[in-house]
Coordinates of C-alpha atoms and ligand atoms in Angstrom, one line a residue:
Chain A
M218 CA -117.3 -38.5 -29.3
N219 CA -115.2 -36.7 -26.7
I220 CA -112.8 -34.0 -27.8
L221 CA -109.7 -32.7 -26.0
V222 CA -108.4 -29.3 -27.2
F223 CA -105.0 -27.8 -26.5
A224 CA -105.0 -24.1 -25.7
E225 CA -101.5 -22.6 -25.9
N226 CA -100.4 -20.1 -23.2
Q227 CA -98.3 -17.5 -24.8
N228 CA -96.6 -15.4 -22.1
G229 CA -99.7 -15.5 -19.9
K230 CA -102.1 -14.9 -22.7
F231 CA -104.2 -17.1 -24.9
P232 CA -103.4 -16.1 -28.5
K233 CA -106.3 -15.8 -31.0
S234 CA -105.3 -19.1 -32.6
A235 CA -105.8 -20.9 -29.2
L236 CA -109.3 -19.4 -28.8
E237 CA -110.2 -20.4 -32.3
A238 CA -109.1 -24.0 -31.6
V239 CA -111.3 -24.1 -28.5
S240 CA -114.3 -22.5 -30.3
F241 CA -113.9 -25.0 -33.1
A242 CA -113.5 -28.0 -30.8
A243 CA -116.5 -27.0 -28.6
A244 CA -118.8 -26.5 -31.7
W245 CA -117.7 -29.8 -33.2
A246 CA -118.3 -31.6 -29.9
K247 CA -121.7 -30.0 -29.6
S248 CA -122.7 -31.0 -33.2
V249 CA -122.2 -34.6 -32.4
G250 CA -123.5 -34.6 -28.8
G251 CA -120.0 -35.1 -27.2
S252 CA -118.1 -33.3 -24.6
C253 CA -115.2 -30.9 -25.0
T254 CA -112.3 -30.6 -22.5
A255 CA -109.6 -28.0 -22.8
I256 CA -106.0 -28.5 -21.5
T257 CA -103.6 -25.6 -20.8
H258 CA -100.5 -24.9 -18.8
G259 CA -98.5 -22.2 -17.0
Q260 CA -99.5 -19.1 -15.2
I261 CA -102.9 -18.1 -16.7
D262 CA -106.5 -17.6 -15.8
A263 CA -107.7 -20.8 -17.5
S264 CA -111.4 -20.4 -16.5
V265 CA -111.9 -18.0 -19.4
L266 CA -111.6 -20.9 -21.8
G267 CA -115.2 -21.8 -20.8
N268 CA -116.3 -18.6 -22.6
Y269 CA -115.5 -20.4 -25.9
G270 CA -117.7 -23.3 -25.2
C271 CA -115.7 -26.1 -23.6
N272 CA -117.3 -28.0 -20.7
R273 CA -114.2 -28.5 -18.6
V274 CA -110.7 -27.2 -18.3
L275 CA -107.6 -29.1 -17.1
H276 CA -104.7 -27.0 -16.0
L277 CA -101.0 -27.9 -15.4
A278 CA -99.9 -24.7 -13.7
S279 CA -96.3 -25.7 -13.0
L280 CA -95.3 -26.1 -16.7
A281 CA -94.3 -22.8 -18.2
A282 CA -93.2 -22.6 -21.8
A283 CA -93.1 -26.0 -23.3
D284 CA -91.6 -27.7 -26.4
G285 CA -93.4 -30.0 -28.8
E286 CA -92.5 -33.2 -26.9
Q287 CA -93.7 -31.8 -23.6
I288 CA -97.0 -30.7 -25.2
T289 CA -97.3 -34.1 -26.7
A290 CA -97.0 -35.8 -23.3
L291 CA -99.3 -33.3 -21.7
V292 CA -102.0 -33.5 -24.3
I293 CA -102.0 -37.3 -24.5
A294 CA -102.3 -37.6 -20.7
A295 CA -105.2 -35.1 -20.7
A296 CA -106.9 -37.0 -23.6
E297 CA -106.7 -40.2 -21.6
K298 CA -108.0 -38.5 -18.5
S299 CA -111.0 -37.1 -20.3
A300 CA -111.7 -40.3 -22.3
A301 CA -111.3 -38.4 -25.6
N302 CA -110.8 -40.1 -28.9
T303 CA -110.3 -36.8 -30.8
I304 CA -107.6 -34.2 -30.2
V305 CA -107.7 -30.7 -31.6
L306 CA -104.9 -28.2 -31.7
S307 CA -104.2 -25.0 -33.6
H308 CA -102.3 -25.2 -36.9
D309 CA -99.8 -22.7 -35.5
T310 CA -96.1 -23.2 -34.8
T311 CA -96.8 -25.1 -31.6
G312 CA -99.5 -27.2 -33.1
K313 CA -97.1 -28.1 -36.0
S314 CA -94.5 -29.2 -33.6
A315 CA -96.8 -31.3 -31.4
A316 CA -99.7 -32.6 -33.5
P317 CA -97.6 -35.0 -35.8
R318 CA -96.0 -36.5 -32.7
I319 CA -99.4 -36.9 -31.0
A320 CA -100.8 -38.6 -34.1
V321 CA -97.9 -41.1 -34.2
R322 CA -97.9 -41.9 -30.5
W323 CA -101.7 -42.2 -30.5
N324 CA -101.8 -44.1 -33.8
A325 CA -104.4 -41.6 -34.9
G326 CA -105.1 -40.2 -38.4
I327 CA -104.3 -36.5 -38.7
V328 CA -105.7 -33.7 -40.9
S329 CA -103.9 -30.4 -40.5
G330 CA -105.3 -27.0 -41.2
A331 CA -109.0 -27.7 -41.0
T332 CA -111.2 -24.8 -42.1
A333 CA -114.7 -26.0 -41.0
I334 CA -116.3 -28.3 -38.5
P335 CA -115.9 -31.9 -39.8
H336 CA -118.9 -33.9 -41.1
G337 CA -118.6 -37.4 -39.8
T338 CA -115.0 -38.4 -40.3
T339 CA -114.4 -36.1 -43.3
V340 CA -112.4 -32.9 -42.7
K341 CA -112.2 -29.9 -45.0
K342 CA -108.9 -28.3 -45.6
N343 CA -107.1 -26.0 -48.0
V344 CA -104.6 -27.5 -50.4
F345 CA -102.4 -26.1 -53.2
S346 CA -101.8 -23.1 -51.0
G347 CA -105.4 -22.1 -50.9
K348 CA -106.1 -22.6 -54.6
A349 CA -108.2 -25.7 -53.9
I350 CA -110.1 -27.5 -51.1
A351 CA -109.7 -31.1 -50.1
H352 CA -112.1 -33.3 -48.1
V353 CA -110.0 -35.8 -46.3
N354 CA -111.3 -39.0 -44.6
I355 CA -109.8 -40.2 -41.4
T356 CA -110.0 -44.0 -41.3
S357 CA -108.5 -44.6 -37.9
E358 CA -110.6 -44.8 -34.7
K359 CA -108.7 -42.0 -33.0
Q360 CA -108.2 -38.7 -34.8
V361 CA -106.1 -35.5 -34.5
V362 CA -107.3 -32.3 -36.3
T363 CA -105.4 -29.0 -36.3
V364 CA -107.4 -25.8 -37.1
L365 CA -106.2 -23.2 -39.6
P366 CA -105.7 -19.8 -37.9
N367 CA -108.2 -17.1 -39.1
A368 CA -110.5 -19.6 -40.8
Y369 CA -113.1 -20.6 -38.2
G370 CA -112.9 -17.5 -36.0
V371 CA -113.4 -17.0 -32.3
H372 CA -116.9 -17.7 -31.0
A373 CA -117.6 -16.7 -27.4
T374 CA -120.7 -18.9 -26.8
G375 CA -120.2 -20.1 -23.3
A376 CA -119.4 -18.9 -19.8
P377 CA -116.3 -19.3 -17.5
C378 CA -116.1 -22.8 -16.2
A379 CA -114.4 -24.7 -13.4
V380 CA -110.7 -25.4 -13.7
E381 CA -109.3 -28.7 -12.5
A382 CA -105.6 -28.9 -11.5
F383 CA -104.0 -31.5 -13.6
E384 CA -100.7 -33.3 -12.8
V385 CA -98.6 -35.2 -15.2
S386 CA -94.8 -35.5 -15.4
V387 CA -93.4 -34.4 -18.8
P388 CA -89.9 -35.0 -20.1
A389 CA -87.3 -32.3 -20.2
A390 CA -87.4 -29.9 -23.2
R391 CA -85.0 -30.8 -25.9
V392 CA -85.7 -27.7 -28.0
V393 CA -84.6 -24.9 -25.7
V394 CA -85.4 -21.2 -26.3
K395 CA -82.2 -19.2 -25.8
E396 CA -83.3 -15.8 -26.7
V397 CA -86.3 -13.8 -28.0
K398 CA -85.5 -10.8 -30.2
L399 CA -88.4 -8.5 -30.8
E400 CA -88.1 -6.0 -33.6
S401 CA -91.2 -4.2 -32.6
A402 CA -93.1 -4.9 -29.5
E403 CA -95.9 -2.6 -30.6
G404 CA -98.3 -3.1 -33.6
I405 CA -100.6 -6.0 -34.3
P406 CA -98.9 -9.4 -35.0
L407 CA -99.6 -10.1 -38.7
P408 CA -100.9 -13.8 -38.3
E409 CA -103.6 -12.6 -35.9
A410 CA -104.6 -9.4 -37.6
D411 CA -108.2 -8.9 -38.7
K412 CA -107.1 -6.2 -41.1
V413 CA -104.0 -5.9 -43.1
V414 CA -102.5 -3.1 -45.2
S415 CA -99.9 -4.5 -47.5
A416 CA -97.6 -2.9 -50.1
G417 CA -95.3 -4.0 -52.9
R418 CA -92.6 -2.8 -55.2
G419 CA -95.0 -0.1 -56.5
M420 CA -94.0 2.0 -53.4
K421 CA -90.6 2.6 -55.0
G422 CA -88.6 2.6 -51.7
P423 CA -88.7 2.1 -48.0
E424 CA -88.8 5.8 -47.3
N425 CA -92.3 5.9 -48.8
W426 CA -93.8 3.4 -46.2
G427 CA -95.0 6.2 -43.9
I428 CA -98.4 6.4 -45.7
I429 CA -98.8 2.6 -45.5
E430 CA -98.1 2.6 -41.8
E431 CA -100.4 5.6 -41.2
L432 CA -103.3 4.0 -43.1
A433 CA -102.8 0.8 -41.2
K434 CA -102.8 2.7 -37.9
E435 CA -106.0 4.5 -38.7
L436 CA -107.7 1.2 -39.7
G437 CA -106.3 -0.7 -36.7
A438 CA -104.5 -3.0 -39.2
A439 CA -101.2 -4.8 -39.3
T440 CA -98.7 -4.1 -42.2
A441 CA -97.5 -6.7 -44.7
C442 CA -95.5 -6.7 -47.9
S443 CA -94.7 -8.7 -51.1
R444 CA -91.7 -10.9 -51.3
P445 CA -89.4 -8.7 -53.4
V446 CA -89.9 -5.9 -50.9
S447 CA -88.6 -8.1 -48.0
D448 CA -85.9 -9.6 -50.1
I449 CA -84.4 -6.2 -50.9
G450 CA -84.7 -5.3 -47.3
W451 CA -87.3 -2.5 -47.6
R452 CA -89.4 -4.3 -44.9
P453 CA -88.7 -6.9 -42.3
H454 CA -88.9 -10.6 -43.3
H455 CA -91.8 -11.4 -41.0
E456 CA -94.0 -9.1 -43.1
H457 CA -93.7 -11.2 -46.2
V458 CA -96.9 -12.9 -47.2
G459 CA -97.5 -15.4 -50.0
Q460 CA -96.6 -18.9 -51.0
T461 CA -93.1 -18.8 -49.5
G462 CA -93.9 -16.3 -46.7
I463 CA -96.8 -16.5 -44.3
A464 CA -100.4 -17.2 -45.3
I465 CA -103.0 -14.9 -43.8
R466 CA -106.8 -14.8 -43.8
P467 CA -107.8 -11.4 -42.5
N468 CA -111.3 -9.9 -42.9
L469 CA -109.8 -7.0 -44.9
Y470 CA -106.7 -7.1 -47.0
I471 CA -105.6 -3.8 -48.7
A472 CA -102.9 -4.3 -51.4
V473 CA -101.1 -1.2 -52.5
G474 CA -98.7 -1.4 -55.5
I475 CA -98.7 -5.2 -55.6
S476 CA -99.1 -6.8 -59.0
G477 CA -100.9 -9.9 -57.6
A478 CA -98.6 -12.7 -58.8
I479 CA -100.1 -16.2 -58.2
Q480 CA -97.5 -16.8 -55.5
H481 CA -98.5 -13.7 -53.7
L482 CA -102.2 -14.5 -54.0
A483 CA -101.6 -18.0 -52.5
G484 CA -100.9 -16.3 -49.2
V485 CA -103.8 -13.9 -49.1
N486 CA -106.7 -15.3 -51.2
G487 CA -108.4 -16.6 -48.1
S488 CA -109.0 -13.0 -47.0
Q489 CA -112.7 -12.1 -46.7
V490 CA -112.5 -8.7 -48.5
I491 CA -109.6 -7.7 -50.8
V492 CA -109.0 -4.1 -51.9
V493 CA -106.5 -3.5 -54.6
I494 CA -104.8 -0.1 -55.4
N495 CA -102.7 -0.2 -58.5
K496 CA -101.9 2.3 -61.3
D497 CA -102.0 -0.5 -63.9
P498 CA -105.6 -1.5 -64.8
E499 CA -104.3 -4.8 -66.2
A500 CA -102.7 -5.8 -62.8
P501 CA -103.7 -9.4 -62.2
F502 CA -104.6 -8.6 -58.6
F503 CA -107.9 -6.9 -59.7
K504 CA -109.2 -10.3 -60.7
A505 CA -109.0 -11.4 -57.1
A506 CA -110.3 -8.1 -55.7
D507 CA -113.6 -7.1 -54.2
Y508 CA -112.9 -3.4 -54.5
G509 CA -110.4 -1.8 -56.9
I510 CA -108.9 1.7 -57.4
V511 CA -106.9 2.2 -60.5
G512 CA -104.6 5.1 -59.5
D513 CA -101.3 6.3 -58.1
A514 CA -100.7 5.1 -54.6
F515 CA -99.1 8.4 -53.7
E516 CA -102.4 10.2 -54.5
V517 CA -104.9 7.5 -53.4
V518 CA -103.5 6.4 -50.0
P519 CA -103.4 10.0 -48.5
Q520 CA -107.1 10.4 -49.4
L521 CA -107.9 7.1 -47.7
I522 CA -106.0 8.2 -44.6
A523 CA -108.0 11.4 -44.5
A524 CA -111.3 9.5 -45.0
A525 CA -110.3 6.9 -42.3
K526 CA -109.5 9.8 -39.9
A527 CA -112.9 11.4 -40.6
F528 CA -114.6 8.0 -40.2
N529 CA -112.9 7.3 -36.9
A530 CA -114.0 10.7 -35.6
T531 CA -117.6 9.8 -36.1
K532 CA -117.4 6.5 -34.3
Chain B
M1047 CA -71.6 -34.2 -40.8
K1048 CA -74.0 -36.7 -42.3
L1049 CA -77.1 -34.9 -43.6
L1050 CA -80.3 -36.2 -45.0
V1051 CA -82.7 -33.9 -46.9
C1052 CA -86.3 -35.0 -47.6
I1053 CA -87.6 -33.7 -50.9
S1054 CA -91.0 -34.0 -52.3
K1055 CA -92.4 -33.2 -55.8
A1056 CA -94.8 -30.3 -56.3
P1057 CA -96.5 -28.7 -59.3
D1058 CA -94.7 -25.6 -60.5
T1059 CA -96.0 -22.6 -58.6
T1060 CA -97.7 -21.2 -61.7
S1061 CA -99.5 -24.4 -62.6
K1062 CA -103.2 -24.4 -63.3
I1063 CA -104.9 -26.4 -60.5
A1064 CA -107.5 -28.9 -61.9
F1065 CA -108.8 -32.3 -60.9
A1066 CA -109.5 -35.5 -62.7
N1067 CA -111.4 -38.8 -62.0
G1068 CA -114.5 -37.2 -60.6
N1069 CA -112.4 -34.7 -58.6
T1070 CA -110.6 -37.4 -56.7
S1071 CA -107.1 -36.8 -58.1
F1072 CA -104.9 -33.9 -59.2
D1073 CA -104.9 -33.5 -63.0
E1074 CA -101.3 -33.7 -64.0
A1075 CA -101.9 -33.0 -67.7
G1076 CA -99.6 -30.2 -68.9
V1077 CA -98.2 -29.7 -65.4
T1078 CA -94.4 -29.2 -64.8
F1079 CA -93.2 -30.6 -61.5
I1080 CA -90.5 -29.0 -59.4
V1081 CA -88.8 -29.8 -56.1
N1082 CA -91.0 -28.4 -53.4
P1083 CA -89.6 -24.9 -53.0
Y1084 CA -89.0 -25.1 -49.2
D1085 CA -87.2 -28.4 -49.7
E1086 CA -85.0 -27.2 -52.5
W1087 CA -84.3 -23.5 -51.8
Y1088 CA -83.9 -23.7 -48.1
A1089 CA -83.4 -27.2 -46.7
L1090 CA -81.1 -28.6 -49.5
V1091 CA -79.1 -25.5 -50.1
R1092 CA -78.4 -25.0 -46.3
A1093 CA -77.4 -28.7 -46.1
L1094 CA -74.9 -28.1 -48.9
E1095 CA -73.5 -25.0 -47.2
L1096 CA -73.0 -26.9 -44.0
K1097 CA -71.3 -29.7 -45.8
E1098 CA -69.1 -27.3 -47.7
A1099 CA -68.0 -25.5 -44.5
Q1100 CA -67.6 -28.6 -42.2
G1101 CA -67.3 -31.6 -44.4
G1102 CA -69.6 -34.6 -44.6
S1103 CA -72.2 -35.7 -47.1
V1104 CA -75.7 -34.7 -48.2
T1105 CA -78.2 -37.5 -49.2
V1106 CA -81.6 -36.6 -50.6
I1107 CA -84.6 -39.0 -50.1
S1108 CA -88.0 -39.1 -51.7
V1109 CA -91.0 -41.4 -51.2
G1110 CA -92.7 -41.8 -54.6
G1111 CA -92.8 -43.5 -57.9
S1112 CA -90.4 -43.3 -60.9
D1113 CA -91.9 -40.0 -61.9
Y1114 CA -89.9 -38.6 -58.9
E1115 CA -86.5 -39.2 -60.6
Q1116 CA -86.5 -36.0 -62.6
I1117 CA -86.7 -33.9 -59.4
I1118 CA -84.2 -36.1 -57.7
R1119 CA -81.7 -35.5 -60.5
K1120 CA -82.4 -31.7 -60.1
A1121 CA -81.3 -32.0 -56.4
L1122 CA -78.2 -34.0 -57.4
A1123 CA -77.4 -31.3 -60.0
I1124 CA -77.6 -28.6 -57.3
G1125 CA -75.0 -30.6 -55.3
A1126 CA -76.4 -33.5 -53.3
D1127 CA -74.0 -36.4 -53.2
D1128 CA -76.4 -39.3 -53.6
A1129 CA -80.1 -40.0 -53.5
V1130 CA -82.6 -42.6 -52.3
R1131 CA -86.0 -43.2 -53.7
I1132 CA -88.4 -45.3 -51.7
D1133 CA -90.6 -46.8 -54.4
A1134 CA -94.0 -46.4 -52.7
P1135 CA -97.1 -44.2 -53.3
E1136 CA -97.4 -41.1 -51.1
T1137 CA -100.5 -42.4 -49.5
D1138 CA -100.5 -40.1 -46.5
A1139 CA -98.1 -38.3 -44.2
L1140 CA -97.8 -41.2 -41.8
S1141 CA -96.8 -43.8 -44.5
V1142 CA -94.3 -41.3 -46.0
A1143 CA -92.7 -40.6 -42.6
K1144 CA -92.6 -44.3 -41.7
H1145 CA -90.7 -45.1 -45.0
I1146 CA -88.2 -42.3 -44.4
A1147 CA -87.7 -43.3 -40.7
D1148 CA -87.2 -46.9 -41.6
Y1149 CA -84.4 -46.0 -44.0
A1150 CA -82.9 -43.3 -41.7
K1151 CA -82.8 -45.3 -38.5
E1152 CA -79.9 -47.5 -39.6
Q1153 CA -77.8 -44.7 -41.2
G1154 CA -76.6 -42.5 -38.4
F1155 CA -77.6 -39.2 -39.8
D1156 CA -76.7 -36.2 -37.7
L1157 CA -79.3 -33.9 -39.1
I1158 CA -82.5 -34.4 -41.2
L1159 CA -83.7 -31.4 -43.0
T1160 CA -87.2 -31.0 -44.5
G1161 CA -89.3 -28.2 -45.9
K1162 CA -91.8 -26.5 -43.7
E1163 CA -94.6 -27.9 -45.8
T1164 CA -95.4 -29.2 -49.3
I1165 CA -97.1 -26.5 -51.4
N1166 CA -99.6 -29.0 -52.7
Y1167 CA -100.8 -30.8 -49.6
N1168 CA -99.8 -28.0 -47.1
G1169 CA -99.5 -30.6 -44.3
S1170 CA -96.6 -29.6 -42.1
I1171 CA -96.8 -33.1 -40.7
V1172 CA -94.2 -35.4 -42.2
P1173 CA -91.1 -33.9 -40.3
G1174 CA -92.8 -34.0 -36.9
M1175 CA -93.8 -37.6 -37.5
L1176 CA -90.3 -38.4 -38.6
A1177 CA -88.9 -36.9 -35.4
E1178 CA -91.3 -38.9 -33.3
L1179 CA -90.6 -42.2 -35.1
L1180 CA -86.8 -41.7 -34.7
S1181 CA -87.1 -40.2 -31.1
F1182 CA -85.3 -37.1 -32.4
P1183 CA -86.0 -33.5 -31.2
Y1184 CA -87.7 -31.4 -33.8
V1185 CA -87.4 -27.7 -34.6
T1186 CA -90.3 -26.5 -36.6
L1187 CA -90.1 -23.7 -39.2
A1188 CA -86.5 -22.6 -38.7
S1189 CA -85.5 -19.6 -40.8
K1190 CA -81.8 -19.7 -39.8
L1191 CA -79.6 -22.7 -38.9
H1192 CA -76.0 -22.9 -37.6
V1193 CA -74.3 -26.0 -36.4
N1194 CA -71.4 -26.0 -34.0
G1195 CA -70.2 -29.5 -33.0
N1196 CA -73.3 -31.4 -32.1
V1197 CA -75.4 -28.3 -31.3
A1198 CA -77.7 -26.7 -33.8
T1199 CA -78.8 -23.1 -33.2
C1200 CA -81.9 -22.1 -35.1
E1201 CA -83.9 -18.9 -35.5
R1202 CA -87.7 -19.0 -35.9
E1203 CA -89.9 -16.1 -36.8
I1204 CA -92.5 -15.2 -34.2
A1205 CA -95.0 -12.4 -34.0
G1206 CA -92.9 -9.2 -34.1
G1207 CA -89.5 -10.8 -34.2
V1208 CA -87.5 -14.0 -33.9
E1209 CA -86.7 -16.6 -31.2
V1210 CA -83.3 -18.3 -31.0
L1211 CA -83.6 -22.1 -30.3
E1212 CA -80.9 -24.6 -29.5
V1213 CA -81.1 -28.4 -29.9
T1214 CA -78.6 -31.2 -29.6
L1215 CA -78.1 -33.4 -32.7
P1216 CA -79.3 -35.7 -34.1
A1217 CA -82.4 -33.7 -34.9
V1218 CA -85.1 -33.1 -37.5
I1219 CA -85.4 -29.4 -38.6
S1220 CA -88.0 -28.1 -41.0
A1221 CA -86.9 -25.1 -43.1
A1222 CA -88.8 -21.9 -43.7
K1223 CA -87.9 -18.9 -45.9
G1224 CA -84.6 -17.3 -44.9
M1225 CA -82.5 -20.3 -44.2
A1226 CA -80.6 -20.1 -47.5
E1227 CA -80.6 -18.5 -51.0
Q1228 CA -81.8 -20.4 -54.0
R1229 CA -79.0 -22.0 -56.1
I1230 CA -79.3 -22.5 -59.9
P1231 CA -77.5 -25.7 -61.0
N1232 CA -74.6 -25.2 -63.4
M1233 CA -73.6 -27.3 -66.4
K1234 CA -71.1 -29.3 -64.4
G1235 CA -73.7 -30.1 -61.8
I1236 CA -76.2 -31.2 -64.4
M1237 CA -73.6 -33.5 -66.1
S1238 CA -72.4 -35.0 -62.9
A1239 CA -76.0 -35.6 -61.6
R1240 CA -76.4 -38.2 -64.3
T1241 CA -73.8 -40.5 -62.7
K1242 CA -74.4 -39.9 -59.0
P1243 CA -75.8 -42.8 -57.1
L1244 CA -79.6 -43.1 -56.9
Q1245 CA -80.7 -46.1 -54.9
V1246 CA -84.2 -47.4 -55.3
I1247 CA -85.7 -49.2 -52.3
T1248 CA -88.8 -51.4 -52.6
P1249 CA -90.3 -51.2 -49.2
V1250 CA -93.0 -53.1 -47.3
A1251 CA -96.3 -51.2 -47.5
F1252 CA -97.7 -49.3 -44.5
A1253 CA -101.4 -48.7 -43.9
A1254 CA -102.5 -45.1 -44.2
N1255 CA -104.8 -43.5 -41.6
T1256 CA -106.2 -40.8 -44.0
S1257 CA -107.3 -40.6 -47.6
V1258 CA -108.5 -37.7 -49.8
Q1259 CA -112.2 -38.2 -50.6
N1260 CA -112.4 -35.5 -53.2
F1261 CA -111.2 -32.0 -54.2
E1262 CA -113.1 -28.9 -55.0
M1263 CA -112.3 -25.5 -56.3
P1264 CA -113.0 -22.5 -53.9
P1265 CA -116.2 -20.5 -54.8
A1266 CA -115.5 -18.0 -57.5
K1267 CA -115.1 -14.4 -56.5
S1268 CA -117.8 -11.9 -57.6
A1269 CA -116.5 -9.2 -59.9
C1270 CA -114.4 -6.4 -58.6
K1271 CA -116.2 -3.1 -57.8
F1272 CA -114.1 -0.2 -59.2
I1273 CA -114.0 3.2 -57.5
A1274 CA -112.6 6.2 -59.3
P1275 CA -109.3 7.5 -57.8
E1276 CA -110.6 10.9 -57.1
Q1277 CA -113.5 9.3 -55.2
A1278 CA -111.1 7.1 -53.2
A1279 CA -112.5 8.4 -49.9
D1280 CA -115.8 6.6 -50.7
L1281 CA -114.0 3.3 -50.2
I1282 CA -113.9 3.8 -46.4
Q1283 CA -117.7 4.2 -46.3
L1284 CA -118.2 1.1 -48.6
L1285 CA -116.0 -1.0 -46.3
H1286 CA -118.1 0.1 -43.4
T1287 CA -121.7 0.0 -44.8
E1288 CA -121.4 -2.6 -47.6
A1289 CA -118.5 -5.0 -46.8
K1290 CA -119.0 -4.5 -43.0
V1291 CA -115.3 -5.0 -42.3
I1292 CA -114.5 -1.7 -40.6
Ligands
FAD1313 C1 -91.6 -20.0 -56.4 C2 -91.9 -18.6 -56.2 C3 -92.4 -18.2 -54.9 C4 -92.8 -16.9 -54.7 N1 -93.3 -16.6 -53.5 C5 -93.8 -15.3 -53.3 C6 -94.5 -15.0 -52.1 O1 -94.6 -15.8 -51.2 N2 -94.9 -13.7 -52.0 C7 -94.8 -12.8 -52.9 O2 -95.3 -11.6 -52.8 N3 -94.2 -13.1 -54.1 C8 -93.7 -14.3 -54.3 N4 -93.0 -14.6 -55.4 C9 -92.7 -13.5 -56.4 C10 -93.9 -13.2 -57.2 O3 -93.9 -14.0 -58.4 C11 -93.9 -11.7 -57.7 O4 -92.6 -11.5 -58.4 C12 -94.0 -10.7 -56.6 O5 -95.1 -11.0 -55.8 C13 -94.1 -9.3 -57.2 O6 -94.1 -8.3 -56.1 P1 -94.7 -6.9 -56.3 O7 -96.1 -7.1 -56.7 O8 -94.4 -6.1 -55.1 O9 -93.8 -6.3 -57.5 P2 -94.2 -6.0 -59.0 O10 -94.5 -7.3 -59.7 O11 -93.0 -5.3 -59.5 O12 -95.4 -5.1 -59.0 C14 -95.5 -3.8 -58.6 C15 -96.9 -3.3 -58.9 O13 -97.0 -1.9 -58.5 C16 -97.7 -1.2 -59.4 N5 -97.3 0.2 -59.2 C17 -96.1 0.8 -59.6 N6 -96.1 2.1 -59.2 C18 -97.3 2.3 -58.6 C19 -97.9 3.5 -58.0 N7 -97.3 4.7 -58.0 N8 -99.1 3.4 -57.6 C20 -99.8 2.2 -57.6 N9 -99.3 1.1 -58.1 C21 -98.1 1.2 -58.6 C22 -97.4 -1.8 -60.7 O14 -98.4 -1.5 -61.7 C23 -97.2 -3.3 -60.4 O15 -98.5 -4.0 -60.6 C24 -92.6 -15.9 -55.7 C25 -92.1 -16.3 -56.9 C26 -91.7 -17.6 -57.2 C27 -91.1 -18.0 -58.5
AMP1314 N1 -93.1 -38.0 -50.6 C1 -92.1 -37.4 -49.9 N2 -90.8 -37.7 -50.0 C2 -89.8 -37.1 -49.3 N3 -90.1 -36.1 -48.4 C3 -91.3 -35.7 -48.3 C4 -92.4 -36.3 -49.0 N4 -93.6 -35.6 -48.6 C5 -93.2 -34.7 -47.7 N5 -91.9 -34.7 -47.5 C6 -91.1 -33.8 -46.7 O1 -91.9 -33.3 -45.6 C7 -92.1 -31.9 -45.6 C8 -93.5 -31.5 -45.2 O2 -94.4 -32.2 -45.9 P1 -96.0 -32.1 -45.6 O3 -96.1 -32.7 -44.2 O4 -96.7 -33.0 -46.6 O5 -96.4 -30.7 -45.7 C9 -91.8 -31.5 -47.1 O6 -91.4 -30.2 -47.2 C10 -90.7 -32.5 -47.4 O7 -89.4 -32.1 -47.0

C-alpha cells in the first residue's frame, strides 16, 4: 500500500496539523510495509518533511496559496505519480475543502477526522462530537483519510530527505482570498495549542480577563472561552470552543468559571488533562475533570500565576 | 435568488448517546431529533435573510426516511418556502451528496448552503462532494456571507483572525457559527408549514464506499483529584510531576 500525504504550506511554514498528517501517513505506511510520499507547494524548505518519516517529497514550488480545487488537482496528480492508492490530508480547513473533492474524483471511500492509524481498512474516528467513537470500513479499492488535528501528534522519526520538483498544471482558483484581517498576530493559535486556559461567565466581565491572560502567558498556553462569553462580546469569536465553536484537543485544558454544559464539553473532552476551577462543587464540569479546585477564581487564579512564575524560574 | 439549504437530522444536543444491535447502530430510544444546528441556525436563517433582502426562494432538502418529516416541517415553520425529501437511507456521505446533486443539477440554484458538519457523524464531507459533483466552487466554514449580484463574499475564521473570500455563483457554501442568529418559529410559521409543499422523491440507489462497522464509548475518565483552594499552588507541581503536561 502506497500513501500520498498532502502537507499544507501556510505562509512559508508547515502548520502543526500538516506535520501531524505526515507523521500519521508515514507511520501507517510503515505498519503495512508501504511507502509514503509527501506533496507540498510554494516557497518552503520541503526537505524537513522527511523528519516526520516520509520516504520522498514532491514539491510544486510555483504554486503559492491554493484553493480546494487546485489542491485536488495537485494531490491527485502526485498520487498518480507515486502510484499511491491512499491519500492522507489533515482534517483542517484546507483538508475539508479538498478531501471530499478528491474522494469523488478518485472514486475513493473517505473517512474524515481519523484519530489512530487504521487497522486494515477500518478507520477509527470520533462521532457525536467526541461523545463516542466509530470504526468505519472503507469498502472501495482507493481510500482517502483525513487526520483529526491534535489527536495523533507530531512524531519526528526520520531525517530530511530529497525533494523532487513536481510539475502539474492546476486550474485557476475560484475561491479567491481578498483580505486577511488579523485581530492579534501574537499569541498561540488556539487550534494548535498544546495548553489552553479557558474561562466562562464566572469571570463576570471582560475587564477581569487579565488574570486569565497572565496565567496563559506563564504556562505558554492559548486562551479560549465558553459560548455565552463570545456571544456577549467579552471575548473574540475565534476563542469560542464547544459543539458550535471549535473543537480542541490540547494536552492541558484549564477551565475557569465554566459550568461544563454538555455542548461545551463536546469541544474539549478530547483534552488529555482537564483542570476545573469553579466555586460551585456541583458544577458538572468536575465530572469530566482530572484535577479540580472548588473556589473563587479571583482568589485561585492569582495563586496559580504566582506558582507558575516560581516554577518557570526553576526551569 | 434561488437558494437550496441541505438539512440533516441530529439528536438533540443533550441526548444520551447509546448504541443498539451489538453497538452497530445509534440507539434512538427516548431521543428527540432536531435540525442539525449548523444547518438550521446558520445556513437556513442566512438563506432566509438573503431571500428577504433580495427576493427569490428557499428550498430545503434532506436525504432520509419518513422520520425526517418532523425536522423538515420545522425548517418550513422557520420560513423555507418548500421542501424536498429524497427517500433513501443515509448510507454514507457520497450517496447523500449524489442524491442531492442529482436533484439540484436540473434546478438552477444560485447558491447551495449546508452546515459545516453534522453533530452526529462530524464528517464535513457532504458539501465538498456536492460541489465536486456539480462542478461548483466551494467555500468551507464561512462565518459571514454577503451576496452582491452573482458574487458571494464570505468571511472565514483563521488562527488569530478572519480571511475574506470571494466566489462567483453558483456555489456551495458551508456555514459555521456567526453567519446568522437562531430564529424561533412563530405560530403563523408553524401553521403555514403544514400546507407548504413537501415533495418526496424515490431515487435510484447509489453504492456506498464506507460503512460503520461498530461504535464504542470513549474510555471512562478516572475520578477528579481535588485540591483545596488555599493549596492552589500545588496544582502547578502536580501538573509537572504527576500529569507531566508542563
Ligand atoms: C445547541 C447548543 C449548542 C451550544 N454550543 C455551545 C458551545 O459550543 N460552547 C459552549 O461553551 N456552550 C455552548 N452552548 C451553551 C451551553 O449550554 C452553556 O449555556 C454554556 O456553555 C455556559 O457557559 P458558562 O459555563 O460560561 O456559563 P454558566 O453556565 O453561567 O456558568 C458559569 C460558571 O461559573 C461559576 N462561577 C461563577 N462565579 C465564579 C467565581 N467567582 N469563581 C469560580 N467560578 C465561578 C459558576 O458556578 C458556574 O458554574 C450551547 C447550547 C446549545 C443549546
Ligand atoms: N442526509 C442529509 N440530508 C441533507 N443534507 C445533509 C445530509 N447529511 C448531511 N447533510 C448536509 O451536509 C452537511 C455536512 O454533513 P457531514 O458531511 O455529514 O458532516 C450538513 O451540515 C448538512 O447541511
